XYZ file of N, CA and C in Angstrom:
513
model
N 9.614 86.646 35.287
C 8.497 87.575 35.365
C 8.653 88.446 36.615
N 8.799 89.740 36.405
C 9.051 90.654 37.527
C 7.880 90.743 38.496
N 6.661 90.666 37.985
C 5.495 90.746 38.867
C 5.452 89.535 39.788
N 5.714 88.366 39.251
C 5.711 87.151 40.073
C 6.791 87.225 41.150
N 7.966 87.713 40.799
C 9.043 87.860 41.787
C 8.670 88.872 42.866
N 8.050 89.951 42.458
C 7.604 90.985 43.391
C 6.582 90.407 44.367
N 5.635 89.602 43.835
C 4.607 89.007 44.688
C 5.212 87.992 45.656
N 6.160 87.206 45.195
C 6.826 86.232 46.066
C 7.555 86.956 47.190
N 8.233 88.044 46.864
C 8.937 88.838 47.877
C 7.957 89.339 48.941
N 6.788 89.786 48.514
C 5.775 90.276 49.446
C 5.226 89.160 50.335
N 4.986 87.996 49.756
C 4.494 86.850 50.547
C 5.551 86.423 51.562
N 6.795 86.401 51.152
C 7.858 86.018 52.079
C 7.960 87.003 53.241
N 7.781 88.295 52.961
C 7.827 89.299 54.031
C 6.687 89.070 55.021
N 5.489 88.810 54.517
C 4.350 88.523 55.402
C 4.574 87.205 56.140
N 5.188 86.242 55.485
C 5.491 84.957 56.124
C 6.477 85.108 57.274
N 7.440 85.979 57.110
C 8.399 86.236 58.188
C 7.702 86.867 59.389
N 6.732 87.728 59.130
C 5.944 88.315 60.214
C 5.177 87.209 60.936
N 4.550 86.321 60.165
C 3.788 85.225 60.748
C 4.683 84.368 61.636
N 5.835 83.999 61.121
C 6.757 83.162 61.882
C 7.202 83.856 63.173
N 7.530 85.129 63.077
C 7.957 85.890 64.258
C 6.855 85.920 65.318
N 5.627 86.125 64.878
C 4.507 86.194 65.820
C 4.178 84.818 66.400
N 4.277 83.782 65.596
C 3.969 82.430 66.085
C 5.017 81.936 67.075
N 6.269 82.278 66.833
C 7.331 81.803 67.727
C 7.159 82.309 69.152
N 6.389 83.356 69.333
C 6.124 83.874 70.666
C 5.019 83.124 71.396
N 4.371 82.174 70.713
C 3.273 81.415 71.317
C 3.759 80.042 71.770
N 3.250 79.615 72.896
C 3.558 78.283 73.440
C 3.021 77.213 72.493
N 3.835 76.229 72.163
C 3.404 75.106 71.328
C 3.088 75.495 69.898
N 3.728 76.518 69.385
C 3.414 77.031 68.061
C 3.709 76.047 66.935
N 4.635 75.113 67.159
C 5.035 74.191 66.095
C 3.876 73.328 65.609
N 2.918 73.025 66.475
C 1.798 72.162 66.096
C 0.582 72.901 65.578
N 0.683 74.207 65.405
C -0.472 74.993 64.970
C -0.562 75.057 63.452
N -1.789 75.178 62.956
C -2.007 75.366 61.520
C -3.278 76.185 61.329
N -3.441 76.701 60.130
C -4.610 77.520 59.805
C -5.462 76.800 58.771
N -6.734 77.149 58.750
C -7.671 76.583 57.785
C -7.169 76.893 56.369
N -7.162 75.900 55.474
C -6.653 76.126 54.106
C -7.332 77.296 53.391
N -8.616 77.491 53.647
C -9.338 78.612 53.023
C -8.705 79.945 53.431
N -8.335 80.057 54.692
C -7.704 81.272 55.182
C -6.302 81.426 54.619
N -5.537 80.358 54.646
C -4.147 80.419 54.178
C -4.108 80.857 52.725
N -4.928 80.251 51.891
C -4.929 80.564 50.465
C -5.219 82.047 50.230
N -6.278 82.532 50.851
C -6.679 83.922 50.615
C -5.663 84.898 51.205
N -5.148 84.597 52.381
C -4.173 85.493 52.997
C -2.917 85.580 52.133
N -2.441 84.456 51.649
C -1.243 84.471 50.798
C -1.497 85.212 49.491
N -2.680 85.005 48.917
C -3.022 85.715 47.678
C -3.008 87.227 47.904
N -3.699 87.669 48.939
C -3.802 89.106 49.210
C -2.468 89.687 49.663
N -1.743 88.966 50.513
C -0.450 89.451 51.002
C 0.551 89.608 49.859
N 0.395 88.830 48.809
C 1.338 88.923 47.689
C 1.234 90.260 46.968
N 0.130 90.953 47.113
C -0.047 92.256 46.475
C 0.341 93.409 47.396
N 0.680 93.114 48.635
C 0.967 94.159 49.628
C 2.468 94.385 49.738
N 2.945 95.473 49.154
C 4.367 95.795 49.293
C 4.607 96.818 50.397
N 3.539 97.279 51.031
C 3.642 98.209 52.147
C 3.934 97.423 53.423
N 4.923 97.853 54.174
C 5.356 97.132 55.383
C 4.233 96.995 56.409
N 3.425 98.042 56.586
C 2.310 97.973 57.543
C 1.323 96.890 57.133
N 1.012 96.834 55.848
C 0.068 95.817 55.368
C 0.656 94.415 55.493
N 1.949 94.263 55.223
C 2.578 92.954 55.398
C 2.504 92.517 56.857
N 2.690 93.460 57.767
C 2.568 93.151 59.204
C 1.159 92.683 59.531
N 0.167 93.356 58.970
C -1.214 92.987 59.250
C -1.566 91.622 58.660
N -1.132 91.366 57.420
C -1.409 90.057 56.803
C -0.705 88.947 57.576
N 0.559 89.170 57.944
C 1.282 88.170 58.724
C 0.638 87.937 60.076
N 0.185 89.005 60.709
C -0.502 88.885 61.993
C -1.820 88.151 61.863
N -2.543 88.393 60.775
C -3.814 87.692 60.561
C -3.577 86.202 60.367
N -2.547 85.853 59.609
C -2.247 84.438 59.424
C -1.834 83.796 60.743
N -1.005 84.468 61.511
C -0.579 83.928 62.809
C -1.776 83.747 63.741
N -2.675 84.716 63.763
C -3.830 84.606 64.661
C -4.859 83.600 64.161
N -4.741 83.175 62.919
C -5.648 82.167 62.361
C -5.208 80.748 62.688
N -4.001 80.601 63.197
C -3.470 79.270 63.492
C -4.033 78.726 64.797
N -4.536 77.500 64.724
C -5.100 76.818 65.891
C -4.552 75.391 65.943
N -4.868 74.693 67.011
C -4.382 73.313 67.142
C -4.956 72.398 66.072
N -6.266 72.549 65.764
C -6.868 71.652 64.765
C -6.867 72.241 63.354
N -6.569 73.536 63.220
C -6.500 74.172 61.908
C -7.833 74.275 61.193
N -8.941 74.200 61.920
C -10.257 74.198 61.289
C -11.052 75.484 61.505
N -10.542 76.394 62.298
C -11.255 77.634 62.607
C -11.156 78.598 61.432
N -12.298 78.938 60.852
C -12.294 79.882 59.729
C -12.912 81.224 60.111
N -12.954 81.525 61.392
C -13.613 82.754 61.855
C -12.907 84.035 61.420
N -11.673 83.966 61.004
C -10.958 85.177 60.582
C -11.264 85.584 59.142
N -12.170 84.868 58.478
C -12.534 85.230 57.109
C -13.052 86.659 57.052
N -13.815 87.077 58.050
C -14.356 88.432 58.033
C -13.257 89.479 58.091
N -12.145 89.173 58.738
C -11.041 90.126 58.792
C -10.284 90.190 57.466
N -10.307 89.104 56.713
C -9.672 89.112 55.398
C -10.328 90.152 54.507
N -11.652 90.187 54.537
C -12.365 91.145 53.698
C -12.028 92.579 54.088
N -11.989 92.853 55.386
C -11.655 94.202 55.839
C -10.222 94.574 55.450
N -9.303 93.662 55.691
C -7.897 93.935 55.438
C -7.597 94.072 53.950
N -8.272 93.297 53.116
C -7.990 93.360 51.682
C -8.379 94.699 51.073
N -9.244 95.458 51.745
C -9.646 96.754 51.231
C -8.837 97.919 51.753
N -7.835 97.652 52.589
C -7.058 98.727 53.192
C -5.868 99.146 52.331
N -5.583 100.430 52.372
C -4.340 100.936 51.794
C -3.310 101.001 52.912
N -2.060 101.185 52.554
C -1.015 101.324 53.563
C -1.260 102.516 54.468
N -1.738 103.613 53.897
C -2.035 104.806 54.684
C -3.122 104.496 55.718
N -4.173 103.804 55.299
C -5.239 103.437 56.233
C -4.719 102.517 57.325
N -3.846 101.604 56.972
C -3.269 100.689 57.966
C -2.469 101.475 59.003
N -1.733 102.486 58.575
C -0.956 103.292 59.517
C -1.868 104.076 60.462
N -2.965 104.603 59.940
C -3.924 105.318 60.793
C -4.547 104.363 61.801
N -4.968 103.193 61.341
C -5.581 102.216 62.250
C -4.595 101.739 63.304
N -3.386 101.426 62.897
C -2.384 100.969 63.863
C -2.112 102.036 64.916
N -1.959 103.268 64.472
C -1.724 104.366 65.422
C -2.908 104.489 66.380
N -4.111 104.454 65.842
C -5.312 104.586 66.667
C -5.422 103.453 67.673
N -5.165 102.237 67.232
C -5.258 101.079 68.136
C -4.190 101.126 69.226
N -3.020 101.599 68.882
C -1.933 101.681 69.861
C -2.159 102.782 70.885
N -2.811 103.870 70.493
C -2.929 105.031 71.375
C -4.291 105.198 72.033
N -5.299 104.508 71.574
C -6.627 104.630 72.182
C -6.653 103.883 73.514
N -7.359 104.443 74.472
C -7.550 103.762 75.744
C -8.660 102.741 75.548
N -8.377 101.516 75.948
C -9.318 100.421 75.745
C -9.951 100.011 77.073
N -11.137 99.411 76.984
C -11.801 98.898 78.173
C -12.657 97.697 77.789
N -12.960 96.875 78.763
C -13.806 95.709 78.567
C -15.164 96.023 79.177
N -16.212 95.842 78.389
C -17.561 96.127 78.865
C -18.013 95.038 79.835
N -19.141 95.261 80.468
C -19.684 94.260 81.404
C -20.064 92.977 80.674
N -20.265 93.062 79.352
C -20.580 91.861 78.574
C -19.323 91.131 78.102
N -18.147 91.714 78.400
C -16.896 91.076 78.024
C -16.353 91.504 76.677
N -16.991 92.464 76.021
C -16.512 92.952 74.730
C -15.509 94.079 74.930
N -14.520 94.149 74.041
C -13.483 95.176 74.132
C -13.910 96.384 73.305
N -13.784 97.561 73.910
C -14.096 98.821 73.253
C -12.927 99.778 73.451
N -12.964 100.875 72.690
C -11.924 101.897 72.842
C -12.589 103.258 72.956
N -11.971 104.120 73.761
C -12.399 105.509 73.830
C -11.908 106.207 72.579
N -12.461 107.374 72.328
C -12.017 108.155 71.175
C -10.519 108.414 71.245
N -9.905 108.429 70.088
C -8.475 108.702 69.987
C -8.307 109.887 69.040
N -8.054 111.039 69.596
C -7.893 112.241 68.778
C -6.456 112.340 68.279
N -6.330 112.677 67.026
C -5.012 112.877 66.419
C -4.977 114.304 65.877
N -3.973 115.039 66.267
C -3.823 116.406 65.772
C -3.559 116.370 64.262
N -4.167 117.306 63.557
C -3.972 117.388 62.114
C -2.492 117.497 61.768
N -1.745 118.233 62.564
C -0.314 118.418 62.305
C 0.468 117.107 62.441
N -0.059 116.139 63.191
C 0.627 114.863 63.389
C 0.302 113.852 62.295
N -0.753 114.093 61.527
C -1.184 113.114 60.522
C -0.138 112.836 59.456
N 0.585 113.859 59.033
C 1.623 113.654 58.017
C 2.699 112.697 58.500
N 3.106 112.842 59.761
C 4.116 111.948 60.326
C 3.611 110.526 60.492
N 2.350 110.386 60.833
C 1.762 109.056 61.027
C 1.560 108.357 59.691
N 1.043 109.098 58.722
C 0.686 108.489 57.443
C 1.815 108.476 56.430
N 2.761 109.386 56.580
C 3.812 109.516 55.574
C 3.342 110.252 54.342
N 2.194 110.934 54.452
C 1.601 111.638 53.318
C 1.290 113.073 53.732
N 1.617 114.034 52.888
C 1.347 115.440 53.188
C 0.033 115.919 52.576
N -0.520 115.174 51.633
C -1.734 115.568 50.906
C -2.955 115.412 51.812
N -3.448 116.531 52.348
C -4.560 116.503 53.288
C -5.844 115.998 52.623
N -5.993 116.256 51.332
C -7.155 115.746 50.594
C -7.175 114.229 50.565
N -6.019 113.634 50.329
C -5.939 112.167 50.321
C -6.212 111.606 51.711
N -5.622 112.231 52.731
C -5.851 111.761 54.096
C -7.344 111.825 54.420
N -8.008 112.901 53.995
C -9.447 113.043 54.225
C -10.224 111.911 53.555
N -9.885 111.595 52.309
C -10.566 110.506 51.596
C -10.331 109.163 52.286
N -9.099 108.936 52.735
C -8.770 107.671 53.394
C -9.515 107.549 54.727
N -9.618 108.651 55.473
C -10.390 108.640 56.718
C -11.865 108.364 56.432
N -12.401 108.997 55.392
C -13.801 108.761 55.020
C -14.040 107.293 54.690
N -13.087 106.676 54.022
C -13.224 105.252 53.667
C -13.200 104.371 54.920
N -12.337 104.709 55.885
C -12.295 103.955 57.139
C -13.607 104.090 57.905
N -14.213 105.276 57.869
C -15.516 105.486 58.504
C -16.572 104.655 57.782
N -16.592 104.717 56.454
C -17.589 103.983 55.665
C -17.490 102.477 55.884
N -16.288 101.980 56.114
C -16.122 100.537 56.323
C -16.408 100.132 57.766
N -16.661 101.109 58.629
C -16.973 100.810 60.021
C -15.752 100.624 60.905
N -14.575 100.889 60.377
C -13.354 100.718 61.163
C -13.049 101.927 62.045
N -13.630 103.069 61.715
C -13.557 104.250 62.570
C -14.985 104.706 62.854
N -15.166 105.395 63.970
C -16.485 105.887 64.360
C -17.035 106.848 63.311
N -18.346 106.959 63.255
C -18.991 107.780 62.231
C -18.621 109.255 62.324
N -18.172 109.720 63.480
C -17.786 111.122 63.608
C -16.277 111.336 63.449
N -15.564 110.302 63.024
C -14.119 110.416 62.824
C -13.829 111.201 61.549
N -12.666 111.778 61.483
C -12.264 112.528 60.306
C -12.248 114.011 60.588
N -12.105 114.783 59.533
C -12.051 116.232 59.674
C -13.452 116.785 59.871
N -13.547 117.746 60.737
C -14.829 118.400 60.984
C -14.920 119.639 60.106
N -16.051 119.805 59.435
C -16.245 120.971 58.572
C -16.380 122.223 59.424
N -15.795 123.311 58.958
C -15.954 124.566 59.704
C -17.394 125.049 59.577
N -17.828 125.886 60.510
C -19.189 126.419 60.396
C -19.342 127.194 59.091
N -20.524 127.090 58.504
C -20.798 127.764 57.236
C -21.421 129.119 57.532
N -20.858 130.156 56.921
C -21.452 131.483 57.074
C -22.720 131.540 56.245
N -23.701 132.271 56.759
C -24.978 132.369 56.059
C -25.266 133.803 55.673
N -26.006 133.956 54.567
C -26.414 135.297 54.169
C -27.654 135.705 54.958
N -28.200 136.853 54.678
C -29.337 137.365 55.449
C -30.586 136.502 55.299
N -30.703 135.720 54.234
C -31.857 134.831 54.039
C -31.653 133.475 54.701
N -30.508 133.272 55.336
C -30.243 131.995 55.996
C -29.573 130.965 55.107
N -29.328 131.283 53.850
C -28.671 130.355 52.944
C -27.171 130.454 53.071
N -26.455 129.411 52.665
C -24.992 129.444 52.787
C -24.372 130.432 51.816
N -23.337 131.078 52.239
C -22.567 131.948 51.369
C -21.558 131.095 50.607
N -21.458 131.298 49.344
C -20.506 130.563 48.534
C -19.256 131.393 48.348
N -18.130 130.782 48.432
C -16.865 131.474 48.233
C -16.178 130.902 47.014
N -15.646 131.764 46.210
C -14.873 131.330 45.051
C -13.414 131.443 45.422
N -12.691 130.355 45.306
C -11.274 130.339 45.631
C -10.494 130.509 44.334
N -9.656 131.530 44.306
C -8.870 131.756 43.087
C -7.411 131.500 43.330
């Protein structure tokens, strides 16, 4: 069955990411993850053939590993990650890597705005379709992963003498 082989290949790729990330941790051999997390991560990772998504799934599994294997706090990240496309993952990764971060007085980590030039989006996302990029950005905003003012800004609307918007027909 080609689909089953494809899914196994995807799980193995995410597993290699997990192993690579765990090997960098002290005492990694004794770590394990909650079975609920492992099952769902493997299920979802099996559908991810995008390298960015495999990296994220592997990283989530690695970060879910603890000494007692009972911590299920990463369940909330599973839901967020399972709804991402590869394009969205590339935007988020770029934003996280380039945004300036700070720790608040309460100890929470925040990031300053990270502006990306429209001309750079194609290189970051691997997609030239600006309409698709706009939809993907809107979805990231709706899911709370980007600030509510993220995305493309609409140009000012010209108004007629009555104050109503002028409509333009594009031919």
